[in-house]
Short mmCIF file of C-alpha atoms and ligand atoms in Angstrom, two decimals:
data_model
loop_
_atom_site.label_atom_id
_atom_site.label_comp_id
_atom_site.label_asym_id
_atom_site.label_seq_id
_atom_site.Cartn_x
_atom_site.Cartn_y
_atom_site.Cartn_z
CA MET A 3 18.14 -29.56 30.88
CA THR A 4 15.66 -29.13 34.11
CA ASP A 5 12.55 -26.71 33.92
CA CYS A 6 12.89 -25.88 37.58
CA LEU A 7 13.18 -21.71 37.62
CA PHE A 8 15.18 -22.09 40.61
CA CYS A 9 17.49 -24.98 39.21
CA ARG A 10 18.26 -22.74 36.40
CA ILE A 11 19.53 -20.48 38.49
CA VAL A 12 22.12 -21.42 39.82
CA ALA A 13 22.85 -23.70 36.91
CA GLY A 14 23.36 -19.34 35.99
CA GLU A 15 21.02 -20.44 32.83
CA ILE A 16 19.72 -17.37 34.51
CA PRO A 17 20.39 -14.62 35.71
CA SER A 18 20.32 -13.11 39.32
CA THR A 19 21.65 -10.55 41.07
CA ARG A 20 23.78 -13.16 43.75
CA VAL A 21 24.45 -11.43 47.63
CA HIS A 22 26.12 -14.83 48.86
CA GLU A 23 26.97 -18.07 47.98
CA THR A 24 29.03 -21.45 49.94
CA ASP A 25 28.85 -24.96 48.66
CA ASP A 26 24.87 -25.70 48.84
CA VAL A 27 22.89 -22.93 49.88
CA LEU A 28 22.57 -19.43 47.61
CA ALA A 29 21.30 -16.76 47.92
CA PHE A 30 19.91 -13.62 45.21
CA ARG A 31 17.59 -10.79 44.84
CA ASP A 32 13.91 -11.36 44.41
CA ILE A 33 12.95 -10.14 41.30
CA ASN A 34 9.74 -8.11 42.54
CA PRO A 35 10.76 -7.18 45.85
CA LYS A 36 7.96 -6.35 48.02
CA ALA A 37 10.29 -4.68 50.91
CA PRO A 38 13.56 -3.23 50.49
CA VAL A 39 15.27 -5.67 51.17
CA HIS A 40 13.42 -8.95 49.96
CA VAL A 41 16.22 -12.16 49.26
CA LEU A 42 15.58 -14.98 48.06
CA VAL A 43 17.28 -18.40 49.79
CA ILE A 44 17.80 -21.43 48.12
CA PRO A 45 19.48 -25.04 48.32
CA LYS A 46 21.48 -25.53 45.12
CA ALA A 47 19.83 -29.42 45.21
CA HIS A 48 16.51 -29.97 44.40
CA HIS A 49 13.74 -30.43 47.00
CA ASP A 50 9.90 -29.12 46.12
CA ASP A 51 9.17 -27.59 49.57
CA VAL A 52 10.60 -26.09 53.02
CA ALA A 53 9.01 -29.90 54.14
CA ALA A 54 10.61 -32.07 51.88
CA MET A 55 14.25 -30.26 52.36
CA ALA A 56 14.12 -30.90 55.80
CA ALA A 57 13.03 -34.71 55.61
CA ALA A 58 15.03 -35.60 53.17
CA ASP A 59 18.14 -33.03 54.15
CA PRO A 60 18.05 -31.59 57.97
CA GLY A 61 20.84 -30.56 57.57
CA LEU A 62 20.72 -28.60 54.36
CA ALA A 63 17.56 -27.14 55.91
CA GLY A 64 19.89 -26.09 59.24
CA ALA A 65 22.37 -23.91 56.05
CA VAL A 66 19.91 -22.20 54.66
CA LEU A 67 18.14 -21.04 58.14
CA ALA A 68 22.33 -20.04 58.73
CA VAL A 69 22.67 -17.97 55.23
CA ALA A 70 19.04 -16.66 55.87
CA GLY A 71 20.40 -15.28 59.31
CA ALA A 72 23.81 -14.21 57.72
CA VAL A 73 22.29 -11.95 54.39
CA ALA A 74 19.87 -10.52 56.97
CA ALA A 75 22.69 -9.28 58.60
CA ALA A 76 25.07 -7.98 55.94
CA GLU A 77 21.84 -6.93 55.08
CA GLY A 78 21.84 -4.45 58.14
CA LEU A 79 17.83 -5.50 59.64
CA ALA A 80 19.84 -7.52 62.53
CA GLU A 81 18.94 -4.53 64.83
CA SER A 82 15.51 -3.36 62.87
CA GLY A 83 14.23 -6.95 62.28
CA PHE A 84 13.72 -9.47 60.16
CA ARG A 85 10.77 -12.21 58.22
CA VAL A 86 11.97 -15.56 57.54
CA LEU A 87 9.04 -16.64 55.33
CA PHE A 88 8.72 -19.76 53.18
CA ASN A 89 5.32 -20.50 51.27
CA THR A 90 4.25 -24.19 50.90
CA GLY A 91 1.53 -25.12 49.14
CA PRO A 92 -1.40 -23.97 47.27
CA ASP A 93 -2.97 -21.69 50.44
CA SER A 94 0.11 -20.00 50.83
CA GLY A 95 0.28 -19.01 46.88
CA MET A 96 3.80 -20.81 46.30
CA GLU A 97 4.71 -19.54 42.64
CA VAL A 98 7.91 -21.99 43.10
CA ALA A 99 8.15 -25.68 43.27
CA HIS A 100 11.70 -25.25 44.50
CA ALA A 101 12.20 -24.20 48.13
CA HIS A 102 13.24 -21.20 49.13
CA ALA A 103 12.85 -18.64 52.05
CA HIS A 104 12.24 -15.45 51.40
CA VAL A 105 14.19 -12.78 54.02
CA LEU A 106 12.39 -9.22 54.16
CA GLY A 107 13.07 -6.22 55.56
CA GLY A 108 14.00 -2.81 55.21
CA ARG A 109 10.67 -0.99 56.77
CA PRO A 110 7.70 -2.82 59.24
CA LEU A 111 6.90 -5.49 57.95
CA GLY A 112 2.79 -5.44 58.82
CA ALA A 113 0.57 -7.88 59.39
CA MET A 114 1.64 -11.61 59.72
CA VAL A 115 -0.42 -12.88 57.28
CA GLY A 116 -3.62 -10.95 55.44
CA ARG A 117 -6.84 -11.51 55.15
P1 5GP B 209 7.01 -18.44 45.77
O1 5GP B 209 5.82 -16.88 45.45
O2 5GP B 209 7.03 -19.56 45.17
O3 5GP B 209 7.13 -17.74 47.37
O4 5GP B 209 8.18 -16.67 45.91
C1 5GP B 209 8.31 -16.91 44.54
C2 5GP B 209 9.48 -15.50 43.98
O5 5GP B 209 10.28 -15.72 43.26
C3 5GP B 209 8.75 -14.77 44.51
O6 5GP B 209 9.21 -13.73 45.57
C4 5GP B 209 8.95 -13.62 42.36
O7 5GP B 209 8.60 -12.45 42.58
C5 5GP B 209 10.85 -14.61 42.28
N1 5GP B 209 10.70 -15.35 41.45
C6 5GP B 209 10.37 -15.49 40.16
N2 5GP B 209 10.94 -15.10 39.00
C7 5GP B 209 12.29 -14.30 38.96
C8 5GP B 209 13.36 -14.79 38.79
O8 5GP B 209 13.32 -14.52 37.71
N3 5GP B 209 14.30 -14.67 39.18
C9 5GP B 209 13.97 -13.93 40.80
N4 5GP B 209 15.64 -13.72 41.18
N5 5GP B 209 12.98 -13.77 40.90
C10 5GP B 209 12.10 -14.95 40.88
ZN1 ZN B 210 14.77 -27.11 41.30
#
């Protein structure tokens, strides 16, 4: 058994609210939403972060972005807009070392980077 939280969510060992799924990509609601819409989009295969994923499998990185766009549209954000965010490494505050896109929207999201 892996100790990676998101691999365990992919495996169904930890419950999540799934909103979109393909053979290679899973989207589920963030447990601690920072905006009215806050969905995490992850590759089902483990990669430590977005840079590692893009280097190892550019097609998979594209598939993650395609699902991020589909989720935003399905959540009604196509007109109002949204933010797709990949935290990477310590300065970003990344907490889970499995590549993931945050899809955020549903209200004005404010400054791109806090102080
Ligand atoms: P990071 O800070 O690594 O970019 O983002 C990790 C995200 O995972 C956080 O927004 C956090 O709320 C979310 N998260 C942590 N544990 C769980 C969980 O067990 N289930 C879900 N759905 N989200 C989680
Ligand atoms: Zn993982």
